[in-house]
Coordinates of C-alpha atoms and ligand atoms in Angstrom, one line a residue:
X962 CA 3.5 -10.7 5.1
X963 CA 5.4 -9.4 2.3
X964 CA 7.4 -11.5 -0.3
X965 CA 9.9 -10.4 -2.7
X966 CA 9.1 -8.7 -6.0
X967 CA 11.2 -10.4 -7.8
X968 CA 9.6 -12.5 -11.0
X969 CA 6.4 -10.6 -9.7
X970 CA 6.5 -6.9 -11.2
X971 CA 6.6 -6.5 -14.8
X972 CA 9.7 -5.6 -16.2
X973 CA 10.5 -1.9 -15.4
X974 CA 13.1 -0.9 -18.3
X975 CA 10.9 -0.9 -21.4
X976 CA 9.0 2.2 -22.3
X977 CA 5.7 1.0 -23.9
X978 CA 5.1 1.8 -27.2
X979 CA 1.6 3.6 -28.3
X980 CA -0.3 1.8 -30.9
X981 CA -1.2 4.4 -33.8
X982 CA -3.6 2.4 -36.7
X983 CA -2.7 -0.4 -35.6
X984 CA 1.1 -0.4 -35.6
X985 CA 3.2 0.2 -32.2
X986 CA 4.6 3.8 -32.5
X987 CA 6.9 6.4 -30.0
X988 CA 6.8 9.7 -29.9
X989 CA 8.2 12.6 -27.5
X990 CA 8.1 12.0 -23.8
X991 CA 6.5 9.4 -21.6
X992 CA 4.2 8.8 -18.9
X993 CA 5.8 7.1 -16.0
X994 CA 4.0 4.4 -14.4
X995 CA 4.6 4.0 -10.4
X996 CA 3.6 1.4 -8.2
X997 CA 1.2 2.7 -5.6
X998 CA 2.1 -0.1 -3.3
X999 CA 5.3 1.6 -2.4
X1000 CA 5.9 4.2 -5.2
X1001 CA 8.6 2.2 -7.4
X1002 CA 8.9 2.8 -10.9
X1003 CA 7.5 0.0 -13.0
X1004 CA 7.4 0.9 -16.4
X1005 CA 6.5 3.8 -18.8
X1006 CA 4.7 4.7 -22.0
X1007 CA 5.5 6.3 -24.5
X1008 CA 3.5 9.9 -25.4
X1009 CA 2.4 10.7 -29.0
X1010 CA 3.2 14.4 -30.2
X1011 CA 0.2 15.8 -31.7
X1012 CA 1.5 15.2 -35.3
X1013 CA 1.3 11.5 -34.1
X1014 CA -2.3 11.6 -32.6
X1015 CA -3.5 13.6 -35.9
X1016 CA -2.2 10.6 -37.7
X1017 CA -4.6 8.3 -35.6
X1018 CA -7.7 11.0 -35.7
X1019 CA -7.3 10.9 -39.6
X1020 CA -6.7 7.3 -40.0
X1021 CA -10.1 6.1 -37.9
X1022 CA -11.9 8.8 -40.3
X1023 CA -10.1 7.3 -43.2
X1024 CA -11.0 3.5 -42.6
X1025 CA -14.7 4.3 -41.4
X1026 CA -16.8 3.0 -44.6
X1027 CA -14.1 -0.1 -45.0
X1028 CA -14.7 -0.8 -41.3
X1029 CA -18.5 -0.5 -41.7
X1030 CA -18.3 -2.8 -44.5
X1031 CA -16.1 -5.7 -42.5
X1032 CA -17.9 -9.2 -42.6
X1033 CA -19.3 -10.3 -39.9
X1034 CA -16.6 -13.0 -39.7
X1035 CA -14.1 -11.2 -40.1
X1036 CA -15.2 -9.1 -37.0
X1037 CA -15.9 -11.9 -34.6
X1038 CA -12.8 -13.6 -35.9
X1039 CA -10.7 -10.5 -34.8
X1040 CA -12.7 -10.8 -31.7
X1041 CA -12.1 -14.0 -30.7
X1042 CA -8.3 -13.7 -31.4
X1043 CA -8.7 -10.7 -28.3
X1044 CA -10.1 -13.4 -26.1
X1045 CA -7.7 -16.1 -26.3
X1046 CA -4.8 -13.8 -26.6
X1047 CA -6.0 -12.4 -23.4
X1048 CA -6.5 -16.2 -22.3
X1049 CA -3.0 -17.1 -22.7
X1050 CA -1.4 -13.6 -21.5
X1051 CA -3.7 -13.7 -18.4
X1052 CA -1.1 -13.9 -15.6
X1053 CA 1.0 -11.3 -17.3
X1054 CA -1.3 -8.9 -17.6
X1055 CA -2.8 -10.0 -14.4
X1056 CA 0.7 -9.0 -12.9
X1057 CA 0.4 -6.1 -15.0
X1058 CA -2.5 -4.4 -13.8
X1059 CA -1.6 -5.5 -10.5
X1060 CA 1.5 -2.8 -10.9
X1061 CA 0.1 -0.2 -12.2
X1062 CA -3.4 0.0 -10.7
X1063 CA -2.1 -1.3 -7.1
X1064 CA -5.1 -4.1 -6.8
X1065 CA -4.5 -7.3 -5.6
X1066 CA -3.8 -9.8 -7.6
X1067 CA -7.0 -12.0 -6.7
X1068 CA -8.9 -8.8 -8.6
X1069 CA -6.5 -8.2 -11.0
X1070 CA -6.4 -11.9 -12.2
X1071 CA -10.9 -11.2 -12.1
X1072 CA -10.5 -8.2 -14.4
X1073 CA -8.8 -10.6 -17.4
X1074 CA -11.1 -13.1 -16.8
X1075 CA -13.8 -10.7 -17.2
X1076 CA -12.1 -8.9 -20.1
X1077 CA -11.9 -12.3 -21.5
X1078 CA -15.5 -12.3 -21.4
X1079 CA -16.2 -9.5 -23.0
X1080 CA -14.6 -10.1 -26.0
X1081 CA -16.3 -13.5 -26.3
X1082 CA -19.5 -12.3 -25.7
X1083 CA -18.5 -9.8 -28.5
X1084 CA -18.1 -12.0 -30.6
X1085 CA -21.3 -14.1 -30.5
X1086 CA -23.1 -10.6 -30.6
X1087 CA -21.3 -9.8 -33.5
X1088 CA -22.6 -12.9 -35.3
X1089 CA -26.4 -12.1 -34.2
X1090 CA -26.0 -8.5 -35.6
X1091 CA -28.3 -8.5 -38.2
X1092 CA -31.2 -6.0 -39.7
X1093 CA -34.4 -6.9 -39.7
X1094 CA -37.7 -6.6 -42.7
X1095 CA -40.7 -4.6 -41.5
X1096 CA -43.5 -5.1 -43.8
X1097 CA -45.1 -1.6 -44.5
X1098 CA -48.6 -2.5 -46.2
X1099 CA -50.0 -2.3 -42.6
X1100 CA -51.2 1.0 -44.3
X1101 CA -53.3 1.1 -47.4
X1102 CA -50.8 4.3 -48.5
X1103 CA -48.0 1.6 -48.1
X1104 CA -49.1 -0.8 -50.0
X1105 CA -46.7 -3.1 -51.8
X1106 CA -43.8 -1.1 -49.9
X1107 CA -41.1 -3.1 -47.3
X1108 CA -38.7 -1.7 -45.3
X1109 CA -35.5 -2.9 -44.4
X1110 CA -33.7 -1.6 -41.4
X1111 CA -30.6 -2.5 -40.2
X1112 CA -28.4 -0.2 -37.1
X1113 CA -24.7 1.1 -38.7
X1114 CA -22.2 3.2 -36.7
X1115 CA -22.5 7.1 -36.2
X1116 CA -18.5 6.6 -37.2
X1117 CA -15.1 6.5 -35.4
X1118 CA -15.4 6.2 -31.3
X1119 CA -13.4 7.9 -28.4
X1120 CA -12.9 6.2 -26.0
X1121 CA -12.0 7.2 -22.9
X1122 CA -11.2 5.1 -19.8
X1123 CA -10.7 5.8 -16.5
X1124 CA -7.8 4.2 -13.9
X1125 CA -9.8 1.6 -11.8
X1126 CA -10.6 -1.1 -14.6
X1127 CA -8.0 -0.4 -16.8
X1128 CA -8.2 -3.1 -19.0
X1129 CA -12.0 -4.6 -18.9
X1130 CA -13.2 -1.2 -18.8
X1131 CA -10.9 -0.1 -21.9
X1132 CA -12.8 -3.8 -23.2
X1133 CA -16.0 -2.3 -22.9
X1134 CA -15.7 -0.2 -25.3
X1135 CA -13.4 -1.4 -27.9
X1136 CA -15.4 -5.2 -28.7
X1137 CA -18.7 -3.3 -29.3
X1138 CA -17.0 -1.1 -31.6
X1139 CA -15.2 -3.8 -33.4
X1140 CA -18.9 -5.1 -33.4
X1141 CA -20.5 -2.8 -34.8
X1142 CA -17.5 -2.0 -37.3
X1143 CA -16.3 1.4 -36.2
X1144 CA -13.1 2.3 -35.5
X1145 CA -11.7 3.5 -32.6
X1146 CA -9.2 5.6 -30.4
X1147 CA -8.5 5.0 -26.9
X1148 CA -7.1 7.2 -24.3
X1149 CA -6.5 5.6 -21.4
X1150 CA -6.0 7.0 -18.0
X1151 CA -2.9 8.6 -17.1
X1152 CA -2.0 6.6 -14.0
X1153 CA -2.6 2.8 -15.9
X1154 CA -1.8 3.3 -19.4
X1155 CA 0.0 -0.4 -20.0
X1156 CA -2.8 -3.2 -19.8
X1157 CA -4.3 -1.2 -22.5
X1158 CA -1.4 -1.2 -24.5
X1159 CA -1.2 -4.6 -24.0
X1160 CA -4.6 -4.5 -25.6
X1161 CA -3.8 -2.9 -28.2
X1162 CA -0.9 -5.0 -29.0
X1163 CA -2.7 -8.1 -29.1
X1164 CA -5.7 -5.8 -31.6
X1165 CA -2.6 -5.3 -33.6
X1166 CA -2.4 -9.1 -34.3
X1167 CA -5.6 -9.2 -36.2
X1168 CA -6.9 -8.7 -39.6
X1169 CA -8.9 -5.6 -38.7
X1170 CA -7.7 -2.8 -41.2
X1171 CA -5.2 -1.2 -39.7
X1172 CA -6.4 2.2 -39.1
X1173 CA -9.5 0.4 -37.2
X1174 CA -8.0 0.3 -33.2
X1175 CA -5.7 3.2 -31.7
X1176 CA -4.4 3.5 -28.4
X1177 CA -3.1 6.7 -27.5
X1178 CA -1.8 7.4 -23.8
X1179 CA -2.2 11.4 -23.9
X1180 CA -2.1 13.3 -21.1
X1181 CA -5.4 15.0 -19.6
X1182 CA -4.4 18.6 -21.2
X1183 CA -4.1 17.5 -24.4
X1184 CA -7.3 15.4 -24.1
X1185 CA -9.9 18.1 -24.9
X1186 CA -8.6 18.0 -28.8
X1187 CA -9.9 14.5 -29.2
X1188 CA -12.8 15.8 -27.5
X1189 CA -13.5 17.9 -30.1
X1190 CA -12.8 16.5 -33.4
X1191 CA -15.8 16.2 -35.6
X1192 CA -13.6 13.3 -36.8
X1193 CA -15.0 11.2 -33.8
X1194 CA -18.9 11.6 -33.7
X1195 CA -18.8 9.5 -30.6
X1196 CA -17.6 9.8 -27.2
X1197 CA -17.6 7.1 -24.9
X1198 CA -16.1 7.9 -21.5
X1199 CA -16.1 6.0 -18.0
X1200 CA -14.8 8.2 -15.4
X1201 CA -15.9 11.1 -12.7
X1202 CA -18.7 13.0 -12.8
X1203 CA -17.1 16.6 -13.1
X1204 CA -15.4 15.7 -16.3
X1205 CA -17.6 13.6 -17.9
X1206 CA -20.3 16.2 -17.7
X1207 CA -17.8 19.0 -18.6
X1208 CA -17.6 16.8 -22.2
X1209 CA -21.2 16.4 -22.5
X1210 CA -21.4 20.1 -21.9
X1211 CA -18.3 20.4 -24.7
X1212 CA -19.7 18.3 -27.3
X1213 CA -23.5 18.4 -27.0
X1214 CA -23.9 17.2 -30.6
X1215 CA -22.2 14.5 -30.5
X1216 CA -23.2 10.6 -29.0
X1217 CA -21.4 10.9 -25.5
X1218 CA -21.8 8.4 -23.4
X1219 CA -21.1 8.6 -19.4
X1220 CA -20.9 6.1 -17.4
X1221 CA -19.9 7.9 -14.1
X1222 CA -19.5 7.7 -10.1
X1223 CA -22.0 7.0 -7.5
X1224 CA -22.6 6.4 -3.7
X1225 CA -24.1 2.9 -4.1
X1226 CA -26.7 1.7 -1.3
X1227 CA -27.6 -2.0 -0.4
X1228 CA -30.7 -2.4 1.4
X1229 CA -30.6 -5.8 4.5
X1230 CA -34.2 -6.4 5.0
X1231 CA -35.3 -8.5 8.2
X1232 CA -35.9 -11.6 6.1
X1233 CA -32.4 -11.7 4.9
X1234 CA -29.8 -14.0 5.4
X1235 CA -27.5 -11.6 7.9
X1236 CA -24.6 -13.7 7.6
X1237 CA -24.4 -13.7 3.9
X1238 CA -25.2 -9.6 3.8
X1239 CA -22.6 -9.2 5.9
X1240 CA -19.7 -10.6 4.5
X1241 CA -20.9 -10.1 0.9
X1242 CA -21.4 -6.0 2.0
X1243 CA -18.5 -6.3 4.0
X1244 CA -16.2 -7.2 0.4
X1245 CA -17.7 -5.3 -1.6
X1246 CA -17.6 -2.3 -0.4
X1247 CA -13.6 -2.8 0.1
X1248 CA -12.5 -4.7 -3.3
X1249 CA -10.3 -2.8 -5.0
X1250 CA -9.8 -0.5 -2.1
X1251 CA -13.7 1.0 -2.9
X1252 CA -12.5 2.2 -6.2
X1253 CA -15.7 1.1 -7.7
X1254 CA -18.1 3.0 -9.2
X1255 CA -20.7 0.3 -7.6
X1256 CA -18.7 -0.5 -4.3
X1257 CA -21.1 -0.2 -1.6
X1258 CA -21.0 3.1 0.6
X1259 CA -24.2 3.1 1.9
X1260 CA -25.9 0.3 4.3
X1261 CA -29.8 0.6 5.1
X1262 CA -30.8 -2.1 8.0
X1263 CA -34.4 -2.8 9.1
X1264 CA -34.3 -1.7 12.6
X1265 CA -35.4 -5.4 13.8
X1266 CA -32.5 -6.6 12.8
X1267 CA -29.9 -3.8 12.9
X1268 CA -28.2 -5.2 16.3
X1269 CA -28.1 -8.2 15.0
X1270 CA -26.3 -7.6 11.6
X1271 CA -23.9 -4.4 12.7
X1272 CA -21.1 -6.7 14.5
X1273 CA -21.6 -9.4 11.8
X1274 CA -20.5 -6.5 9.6
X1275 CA -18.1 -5.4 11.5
X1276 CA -16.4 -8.8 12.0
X1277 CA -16.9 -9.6 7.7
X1278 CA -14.6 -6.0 7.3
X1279 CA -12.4 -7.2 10.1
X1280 CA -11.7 -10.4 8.4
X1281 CA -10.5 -8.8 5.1
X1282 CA -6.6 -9.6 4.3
X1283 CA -5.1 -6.1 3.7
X1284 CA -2.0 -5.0 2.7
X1285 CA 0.7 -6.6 -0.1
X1286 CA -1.3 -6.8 -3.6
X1287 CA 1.2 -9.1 -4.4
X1288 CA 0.2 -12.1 -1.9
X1289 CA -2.5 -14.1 -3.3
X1290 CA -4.5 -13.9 -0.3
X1291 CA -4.9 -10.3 -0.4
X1292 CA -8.3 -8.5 -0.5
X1293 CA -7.6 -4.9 0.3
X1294 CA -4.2 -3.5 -1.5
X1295 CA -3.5 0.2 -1.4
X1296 CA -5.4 3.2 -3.2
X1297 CA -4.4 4.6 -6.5
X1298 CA -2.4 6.8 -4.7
X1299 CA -1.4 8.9 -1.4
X1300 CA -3.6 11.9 -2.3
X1301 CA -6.6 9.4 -2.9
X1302 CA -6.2 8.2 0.9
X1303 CA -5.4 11.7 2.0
X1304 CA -9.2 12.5 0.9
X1305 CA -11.0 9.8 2.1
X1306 CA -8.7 10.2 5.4
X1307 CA -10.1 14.1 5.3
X1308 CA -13.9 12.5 4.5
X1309 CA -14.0 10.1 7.7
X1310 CA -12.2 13.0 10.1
X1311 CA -15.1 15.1 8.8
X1312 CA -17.7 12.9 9.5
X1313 CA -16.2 11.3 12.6
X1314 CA -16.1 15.4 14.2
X1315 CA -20.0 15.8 12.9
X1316 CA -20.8 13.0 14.9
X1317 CA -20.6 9.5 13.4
X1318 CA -18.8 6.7 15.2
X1319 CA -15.9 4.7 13.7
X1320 CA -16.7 1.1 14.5
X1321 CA -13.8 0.0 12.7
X1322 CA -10.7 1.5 10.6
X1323 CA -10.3 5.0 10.0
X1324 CA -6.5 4.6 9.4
X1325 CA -3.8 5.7 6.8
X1326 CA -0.6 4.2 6.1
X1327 CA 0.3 6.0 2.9
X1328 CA -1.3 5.2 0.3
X1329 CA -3.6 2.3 2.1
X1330 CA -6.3 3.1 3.8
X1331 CA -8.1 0.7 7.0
X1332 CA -11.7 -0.7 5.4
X1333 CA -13.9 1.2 7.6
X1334 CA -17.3 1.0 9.2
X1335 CA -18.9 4.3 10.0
X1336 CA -22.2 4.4 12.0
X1337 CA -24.9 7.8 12.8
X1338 CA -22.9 9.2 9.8
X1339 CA -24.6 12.7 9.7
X1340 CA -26.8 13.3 6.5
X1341 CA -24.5 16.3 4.8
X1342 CA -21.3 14.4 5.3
X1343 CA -19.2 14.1 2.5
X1344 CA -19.0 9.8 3.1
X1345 CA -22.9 9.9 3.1
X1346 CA -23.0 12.5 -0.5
X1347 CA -20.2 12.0 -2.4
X1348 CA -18.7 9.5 -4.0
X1349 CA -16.0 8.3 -1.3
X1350 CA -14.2 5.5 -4.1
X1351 CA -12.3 4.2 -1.3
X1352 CA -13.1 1.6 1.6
X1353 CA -15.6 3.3 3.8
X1354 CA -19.3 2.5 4.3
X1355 CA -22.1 4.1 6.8
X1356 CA -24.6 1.8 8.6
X1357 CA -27.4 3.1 9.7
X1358 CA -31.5 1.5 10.5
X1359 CA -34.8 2.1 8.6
X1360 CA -38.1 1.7 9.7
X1361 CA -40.2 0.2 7.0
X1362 CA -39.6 -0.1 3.2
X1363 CA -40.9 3.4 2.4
X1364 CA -38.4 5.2 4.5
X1365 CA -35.3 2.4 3.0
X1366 CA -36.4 3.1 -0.4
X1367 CA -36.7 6.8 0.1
X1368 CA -32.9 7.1 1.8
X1369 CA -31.2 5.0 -1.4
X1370 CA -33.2 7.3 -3.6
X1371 CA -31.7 10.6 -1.4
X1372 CA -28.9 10.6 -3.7
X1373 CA -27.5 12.8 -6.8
X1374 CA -26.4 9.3 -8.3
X1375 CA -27.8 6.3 -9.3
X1376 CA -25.8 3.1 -10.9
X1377 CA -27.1 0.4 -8.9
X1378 CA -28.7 -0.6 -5.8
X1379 CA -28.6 -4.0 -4.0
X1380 CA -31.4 -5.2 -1.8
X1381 CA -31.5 -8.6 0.8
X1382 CA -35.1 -9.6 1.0
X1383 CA -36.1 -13.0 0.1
X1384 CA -39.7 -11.7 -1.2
X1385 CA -40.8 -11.0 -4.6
X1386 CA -43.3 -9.0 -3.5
X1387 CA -40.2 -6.6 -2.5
X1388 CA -37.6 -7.5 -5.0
X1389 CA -40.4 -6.5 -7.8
X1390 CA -41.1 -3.0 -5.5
X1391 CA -37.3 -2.1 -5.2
X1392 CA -37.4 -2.6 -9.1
X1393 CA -40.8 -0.2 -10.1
X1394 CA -39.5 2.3 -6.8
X1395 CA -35.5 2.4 -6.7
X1396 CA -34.1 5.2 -8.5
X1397 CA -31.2 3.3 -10.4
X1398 CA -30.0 1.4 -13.2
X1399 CA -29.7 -2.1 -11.8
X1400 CA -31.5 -3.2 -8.7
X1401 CA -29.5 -6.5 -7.5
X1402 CA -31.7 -9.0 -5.1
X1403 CA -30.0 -10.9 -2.7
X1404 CA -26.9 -9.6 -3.4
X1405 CA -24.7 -5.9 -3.4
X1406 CA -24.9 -3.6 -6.0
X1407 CA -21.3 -3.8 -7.1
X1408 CA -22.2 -7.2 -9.0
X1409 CA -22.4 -6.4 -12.4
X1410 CA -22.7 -9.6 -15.4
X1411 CA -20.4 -8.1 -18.3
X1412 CA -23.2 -8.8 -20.9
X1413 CA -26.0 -7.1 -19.4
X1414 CA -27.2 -3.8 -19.8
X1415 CA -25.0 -1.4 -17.3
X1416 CA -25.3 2.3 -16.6
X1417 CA -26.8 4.9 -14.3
X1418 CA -29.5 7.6 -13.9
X1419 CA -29.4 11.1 -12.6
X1420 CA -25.7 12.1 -12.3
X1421 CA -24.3 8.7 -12.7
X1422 CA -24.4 8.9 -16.4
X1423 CA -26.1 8.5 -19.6
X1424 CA -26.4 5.7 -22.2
X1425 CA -25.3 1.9 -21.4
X1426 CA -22.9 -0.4 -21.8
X1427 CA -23.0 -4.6 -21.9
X1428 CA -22.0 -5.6 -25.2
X1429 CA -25.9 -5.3 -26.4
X1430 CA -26.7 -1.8 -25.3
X1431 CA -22.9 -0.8 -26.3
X1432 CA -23.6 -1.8 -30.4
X1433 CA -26.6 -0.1 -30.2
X1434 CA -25.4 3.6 -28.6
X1435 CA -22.3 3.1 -31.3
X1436 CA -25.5 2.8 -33.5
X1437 CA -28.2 4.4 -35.7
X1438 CA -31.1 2.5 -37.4
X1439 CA -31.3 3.3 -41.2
X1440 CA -33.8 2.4 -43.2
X1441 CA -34.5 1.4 -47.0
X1442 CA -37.8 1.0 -48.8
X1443 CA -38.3 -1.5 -51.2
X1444 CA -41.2 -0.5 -53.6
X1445 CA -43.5 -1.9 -55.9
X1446 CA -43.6 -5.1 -54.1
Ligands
NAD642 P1 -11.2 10.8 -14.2 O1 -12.5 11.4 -14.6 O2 -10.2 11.5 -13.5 O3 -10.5 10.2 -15.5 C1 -11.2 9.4 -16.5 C2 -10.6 9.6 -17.8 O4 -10.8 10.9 -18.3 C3 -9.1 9.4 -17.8 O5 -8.7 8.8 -19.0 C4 -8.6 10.8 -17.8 O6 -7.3 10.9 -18.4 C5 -9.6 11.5 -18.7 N1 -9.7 13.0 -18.6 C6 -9.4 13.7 -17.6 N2 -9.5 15.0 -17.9 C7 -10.0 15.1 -19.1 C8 -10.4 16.1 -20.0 N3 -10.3 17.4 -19.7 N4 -10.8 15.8 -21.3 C9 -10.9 14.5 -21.6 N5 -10.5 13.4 -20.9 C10 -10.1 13.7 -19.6 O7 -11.7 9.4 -13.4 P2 -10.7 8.4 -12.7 O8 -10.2 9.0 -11.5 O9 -9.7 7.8 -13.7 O10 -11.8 7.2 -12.4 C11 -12.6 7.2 -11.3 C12 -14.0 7.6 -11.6 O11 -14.5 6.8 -12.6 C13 -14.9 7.5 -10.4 O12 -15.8 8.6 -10.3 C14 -15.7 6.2 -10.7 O13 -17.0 6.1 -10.1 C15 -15.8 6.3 -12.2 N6 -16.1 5.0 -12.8 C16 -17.4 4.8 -13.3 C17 -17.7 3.6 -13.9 C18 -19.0 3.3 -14.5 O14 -19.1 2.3 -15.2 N7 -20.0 4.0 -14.2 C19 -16.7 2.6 -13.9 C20 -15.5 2.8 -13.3 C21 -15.2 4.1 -12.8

């Protein structure tokens, strides 16, 4: 069902520009950007010398105070410019993402939307940040003393952002720092640099000052220097585990933030609507080809009802529309790339020769790979322990809460967990019990609101992002006492 390209890839002759305090810069070299669809060329950034991201480093450290110092307006302003920018770019950058990231366009058209979210939720935080008085003659010592605290930024923020949101994820980041007035320096990932230079061409239309926003496409060698400058007290990095904990390891001083991968797990109960699990499971552990951090991988079933609700999922994963990201009916495009298939390919063989049964999938064509349904998945497979980011899940039957709870929480990770129950009783058990930081009831665990609080436990990460809990890691309360009141 393909359809031609043209009109629908970006346009593959310009070299992007880098944005360097706020103005659109080249330097030496660029990063080509492929199609992982079918490998073309479809556009390129431009790489900044180190001279170049020196300039940046310097600049964020420069404008720190001023940016500190912004008015609230002036901040949310800025903000809301982002979000109707974004509003009336959408199908561009839709197109855009769609290109270089490889996911259909029905995802890629999601991720603006919810880009355009964040920045309006932004924002409206941004007008609600405020300090608060704390009277301190609670204590006859204290008398006539008050103290005024109020949260201001550690200073200038990497950011660093990994290929599978490139532009909400690169969002995430940037509007709470705005927020919170600190600068800040974006690397994105290597593969999907352009939506975020898109971002930080529309930044460039603001008022912010103009060493405030950076966005600086270096490759992964040359990464480790912004790593390390003192320059950037905070580190803010979505990504894999192995490297985000090699910078926490790097950088132990500073604010790192981690939001990392996991194996997420959704529980069916017996009580639960089967048809909606299914084909809520059955999506959600495919979109976006399982490049998810919170796509579902894991599938618990009360026994009761396990015969029941296999084929259901079966036939949901069945029904998916794979293949051209470009057709608007799509739901499963390819992976980021050949390798990433390769691996997942290697995962399933391993799992499949242990033992477990493909019910459905368990093909490559280059760099697409089947949505696949894995049953009596051995424990020490890699599809049960790692993180498989790409469309394969494992079913397998509990007997009794204890023993569903205790499988989700046999895991190194922990973003979030989904459980179908339609009792309180266990929604409010799978909150106190479930090792994870988001339990989702009645639905998967890859639903995720932009504004709330989002992050894992265990190796999944530290910190959390959601606009909120984003101004406040950026953050440090400071207080002043007033005396002689
Ligand atoms: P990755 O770790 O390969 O890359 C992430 C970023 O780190 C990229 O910008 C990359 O260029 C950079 N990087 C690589 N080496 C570096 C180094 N030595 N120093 C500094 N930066 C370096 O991850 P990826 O493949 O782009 O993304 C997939 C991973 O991201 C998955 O594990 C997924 O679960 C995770 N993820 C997590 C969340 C979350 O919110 N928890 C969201 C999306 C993705």
């Amino acid at each position: 069902r393909r359809r031609g390209y043209r009109g629908l890839m970006p346009d593959n002759t310009q070299v992007s520009p880098f944005w360097l305090a706020g103005r659109p810069a080249t330097g030496d070299g660029e990063i080509v950007v492929t199609h992982p669809y079918d490998g073309r060329v479809i556009g390129a950034a431009s790489v900044p010398t180190d001279a170049q991201v020196e300039e940046a480093v310097a600049a964020a450290h420069a404008v720190r105070a001023e940016a500190a110092a912004l008015p609230l307006h002036v901040r949310a302003e800025a903000l809301a410019h982002v979000a109707r920018r974004l509003a009336e770019r959408s199908e561009e950058i839709a197109r855009l993402i769609t290109g270089e990231n490889g996911k259909p366009l029905l995802w890629a058209r999601g991720e603006v939307g919810r880009a355009i979210s964040v920045f309006r939720f932004a924002a409206e935080e941004t007008r609600r940040w405020s300090g608060h008085a704390q009277r301190l003659d609670t204590d006859p010592a204290a008398a006539g003393r008050l103290a005024y605290v109020s949260r201001v930024p550690h200073g200038p923020v990497l950011a660093v952002t990994p290929f599978n949101f490139p532009l909400n994820l690169t969002a995430h980041k940037v509007a709470p720092a705005i927020a919170v007035g600190a600068p800040v320096v974006v690397k994105p990932a290597p593969a999907t640099p352009l939506s975020a230079l898109v971002l930080g061409e529309i930044l460039a239309e603001t008022e912010l000052p103009a060493g405030m926003v950076s966005v600086l496409p270096v490759p992964n060698d040359r990464a480790a220097g912004l790593v390390d400058d003192p320059r950037l007290p905070v580190v803010s990095f979505t990504g894999s585990g192995p490297v985000g904990w090699m910078i926490k390891e790097r950088v132990p001083r500073k604010h790192v933030t981690l939001e990392l991968g996991g194996n997420a797990a959704a529980v069916v109960c017996a009580d639960a609507d089967l048809d909606h699990a299914a084909a809520r499971i059955g999506l959600f552990s495919n979109y976006q080809a399982g490049q998810s951090c919170i796509a579902v991988q894991r599938v618990y079933v009360a026994r009761e009802v396990y015969d029941a609700f296999t084929p259901r999922l079966v036939a949901a994963v069945e029904g998916l529309v794979t293949g051209d990201p470009w057709d608007d009916a799509t739901q499963v495009g390819p992976l980021i790339s050949a390798e990433a298939a390769e691996r997942v390919q290697a995962w399933v063989d391993e799992a499949a020769a242990a033992g477990a049964e493909v019910l459905t999938g368990g093909t490559r064509d280059g760099a697409a790979y089947a949505p696949t349904v894995l049953a009596d998945v051995p424990a020490g497979a890699k599809v049960a322990c790692e993180e498989v980011f790409g469309p394969v899940l494992l079913v397998q039957p509990f007997d009794g809460l204890d023993e569903a709870f205790a499988l989700v929480n046999d895991s190194r990770y922990g973003l979030q967990a989904g459980v179908f129950t339609r009792s309180l009783d266990v929604a409010f058990r799978a909150h106190r019990e479930l090792e994870v930081g988001g339990v989702i009831i009645g639905d998967v665990p890859s639903y995720r609101a932009d504004q709330m609080p989002y992050g894992g436990v265990k190796e999944s990460g530290i910190g959390r992002e959601g606009l909120r809990s984003a101004m406040e890691d950026y953050t440090y309360e400071k207080v002043m006492v007033l005396t002689g009141l």
